[in-house]
mmCIF file of C-alpha atoms in Angstrom:
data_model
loop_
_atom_site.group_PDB
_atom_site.id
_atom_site.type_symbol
_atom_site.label_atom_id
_atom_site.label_comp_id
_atom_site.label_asym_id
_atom_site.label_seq_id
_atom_site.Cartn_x
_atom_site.Cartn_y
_atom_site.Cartn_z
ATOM 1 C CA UNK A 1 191.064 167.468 130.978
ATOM 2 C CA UNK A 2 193.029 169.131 133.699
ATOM 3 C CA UNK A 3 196.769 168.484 134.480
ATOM 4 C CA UNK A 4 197.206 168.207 138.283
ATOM 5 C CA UNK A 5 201.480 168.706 137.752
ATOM 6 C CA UNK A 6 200.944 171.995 135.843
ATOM 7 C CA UNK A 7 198.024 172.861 138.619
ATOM 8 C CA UNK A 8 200.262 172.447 141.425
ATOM 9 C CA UNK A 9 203.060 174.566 139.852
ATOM 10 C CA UNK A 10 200.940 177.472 138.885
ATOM 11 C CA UNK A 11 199.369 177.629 142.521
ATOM 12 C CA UNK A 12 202.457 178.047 144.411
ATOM 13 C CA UNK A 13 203.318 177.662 148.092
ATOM 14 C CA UNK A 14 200.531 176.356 150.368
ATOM 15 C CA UNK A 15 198.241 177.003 151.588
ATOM 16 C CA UNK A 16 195.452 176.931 148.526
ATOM 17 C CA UNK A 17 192.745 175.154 147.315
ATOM 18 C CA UNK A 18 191.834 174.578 143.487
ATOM 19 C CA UNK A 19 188.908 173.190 142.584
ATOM 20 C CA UNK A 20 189.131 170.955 139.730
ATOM 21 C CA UNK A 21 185.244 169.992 139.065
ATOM 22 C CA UNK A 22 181.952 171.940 140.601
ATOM 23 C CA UNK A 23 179.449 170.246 138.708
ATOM 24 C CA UNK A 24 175.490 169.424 139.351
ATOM 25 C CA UNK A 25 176.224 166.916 142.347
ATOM 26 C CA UNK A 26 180.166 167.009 142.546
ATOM 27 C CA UNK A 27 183.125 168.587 143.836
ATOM 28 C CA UNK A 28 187.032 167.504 143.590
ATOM 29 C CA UNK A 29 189.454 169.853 145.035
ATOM 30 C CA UNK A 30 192.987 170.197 145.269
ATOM 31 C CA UNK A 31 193.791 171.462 148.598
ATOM 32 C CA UNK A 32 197.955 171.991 149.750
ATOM 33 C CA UNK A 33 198.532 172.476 153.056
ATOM 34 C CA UNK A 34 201.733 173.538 155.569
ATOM 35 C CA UNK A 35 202.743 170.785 158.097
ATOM 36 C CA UNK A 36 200.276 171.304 161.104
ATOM 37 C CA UNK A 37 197.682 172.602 158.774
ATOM 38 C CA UNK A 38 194.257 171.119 157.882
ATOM 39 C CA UNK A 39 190.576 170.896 158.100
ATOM 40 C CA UNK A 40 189.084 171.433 161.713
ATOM 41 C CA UNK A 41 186.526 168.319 163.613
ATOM 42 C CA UNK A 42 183.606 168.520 161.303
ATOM 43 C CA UNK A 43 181.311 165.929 159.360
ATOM 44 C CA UNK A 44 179.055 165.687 156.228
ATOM 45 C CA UNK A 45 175.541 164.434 157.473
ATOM 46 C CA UNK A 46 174.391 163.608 153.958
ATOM 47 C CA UNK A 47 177.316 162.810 152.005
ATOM 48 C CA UNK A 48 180.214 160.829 151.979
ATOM 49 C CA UNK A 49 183.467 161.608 151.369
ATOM 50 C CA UNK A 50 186.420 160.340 150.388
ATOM 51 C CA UNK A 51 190.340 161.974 149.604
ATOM 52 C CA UNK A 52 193.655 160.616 147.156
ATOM 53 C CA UNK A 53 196.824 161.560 148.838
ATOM 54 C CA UNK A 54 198.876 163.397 145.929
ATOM 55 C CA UNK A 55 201.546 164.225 148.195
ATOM 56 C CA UNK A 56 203.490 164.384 151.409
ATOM 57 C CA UNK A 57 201.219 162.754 154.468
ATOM 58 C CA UNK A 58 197.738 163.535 156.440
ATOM 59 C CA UNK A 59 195.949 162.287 159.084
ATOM 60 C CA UNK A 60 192.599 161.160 159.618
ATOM 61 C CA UNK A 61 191.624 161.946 163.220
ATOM 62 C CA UNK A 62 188.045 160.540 164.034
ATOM 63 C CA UNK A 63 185.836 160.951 167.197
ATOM 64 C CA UNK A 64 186.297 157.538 168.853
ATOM 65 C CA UNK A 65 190.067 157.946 168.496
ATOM 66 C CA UNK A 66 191.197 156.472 165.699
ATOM 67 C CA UNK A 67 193.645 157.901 163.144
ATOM 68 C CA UNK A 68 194.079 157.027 159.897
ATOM 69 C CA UNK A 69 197.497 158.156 157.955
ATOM 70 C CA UNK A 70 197.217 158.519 154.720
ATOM 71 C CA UNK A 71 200.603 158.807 152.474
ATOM 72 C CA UNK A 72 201.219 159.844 148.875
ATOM 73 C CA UNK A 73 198.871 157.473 146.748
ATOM 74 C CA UNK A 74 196.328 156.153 149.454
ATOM 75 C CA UNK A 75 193.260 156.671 149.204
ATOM 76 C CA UNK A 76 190.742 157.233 152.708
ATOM 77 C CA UNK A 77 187.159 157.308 152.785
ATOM 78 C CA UNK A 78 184.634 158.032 155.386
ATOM 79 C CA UNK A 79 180.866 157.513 155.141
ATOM 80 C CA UNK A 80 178.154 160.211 155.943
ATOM 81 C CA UNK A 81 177.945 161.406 159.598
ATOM 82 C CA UNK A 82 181.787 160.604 160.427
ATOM 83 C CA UNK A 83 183.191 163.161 162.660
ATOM 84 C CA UNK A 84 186.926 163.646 161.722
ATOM 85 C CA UNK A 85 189.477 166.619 161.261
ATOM 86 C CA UNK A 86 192.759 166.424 159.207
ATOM 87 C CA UNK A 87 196.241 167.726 159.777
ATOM 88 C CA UNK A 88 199.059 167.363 157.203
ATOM 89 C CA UNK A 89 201.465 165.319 159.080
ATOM 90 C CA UNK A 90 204.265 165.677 156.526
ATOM 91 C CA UNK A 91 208.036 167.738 157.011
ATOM 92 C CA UNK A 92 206.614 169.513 153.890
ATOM 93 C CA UNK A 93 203.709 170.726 152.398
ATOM 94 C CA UNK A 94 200.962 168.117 151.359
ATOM 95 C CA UNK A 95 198.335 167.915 148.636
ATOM 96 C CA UNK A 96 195.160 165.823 148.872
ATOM 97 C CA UNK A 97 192.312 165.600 146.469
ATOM 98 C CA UNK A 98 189.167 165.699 147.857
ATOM 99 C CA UNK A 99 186.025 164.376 146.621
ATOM 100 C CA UNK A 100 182.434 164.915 147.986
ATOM 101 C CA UNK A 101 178.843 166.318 147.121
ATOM 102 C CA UNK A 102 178.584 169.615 145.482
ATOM 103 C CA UNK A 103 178.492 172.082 148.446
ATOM 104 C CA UNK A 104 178.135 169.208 151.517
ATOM 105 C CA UNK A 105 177.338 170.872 154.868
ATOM 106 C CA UNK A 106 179.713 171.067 157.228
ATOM 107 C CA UNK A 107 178.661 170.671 161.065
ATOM 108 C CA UNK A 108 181.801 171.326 163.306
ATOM 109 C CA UNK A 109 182.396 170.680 166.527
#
């Protein structure tokens, strides 16, 4: 059992990322991130992945052009092979969980 409240308080300011399972096949992170800040164009050739929006506001920027926004309590998912990056989009800090395969290669672009 892990409390993500009491998580979130004991990390501090962003940026960080806590991961919250690492098991045989799994990962779930919580990653906080400045406005501006995120994950550069990559994808996950094998896996798919998929985020909860605990906080604050992100976006979803894929190849072809299209942008998802996610906001506190959304959840996005993209399937295997997607190319995307995401910036937190918010005034303030944002916190996503993100869920995938237990160390998923990352190809970026």
């Amino acid at each position: 059992k892990r409390n993500i409240n009491e998580i979130i308080e004991k990390m501090g300011k962003a940026p960080w990322c806590h991961f919250l399972f690492y098991t045989a096949t799994d990962q779930t992170a919580l990653i906080c991130q400045q406005p501006g800040e995120g994950a550069r164009k990559h994808a996950h050739y094998t896996h798919d992945e998929w985020w909860l929006v605990i906080d604050g506001t992100f976006e979803w920027r894929l190849e072809d052009g299209t942008k998802t926004v996610g906001n506190k309590g959304d959840l996005v998912f993209l399937p295997r092979g997607t190319i995307h990056h995401i910036v937190c989009t918010s005034k303030e800090p944002g916190i996503r969980l993100a869920c995938g395969a237990r160390d998923m290669e990352h190809f970026y672009f």
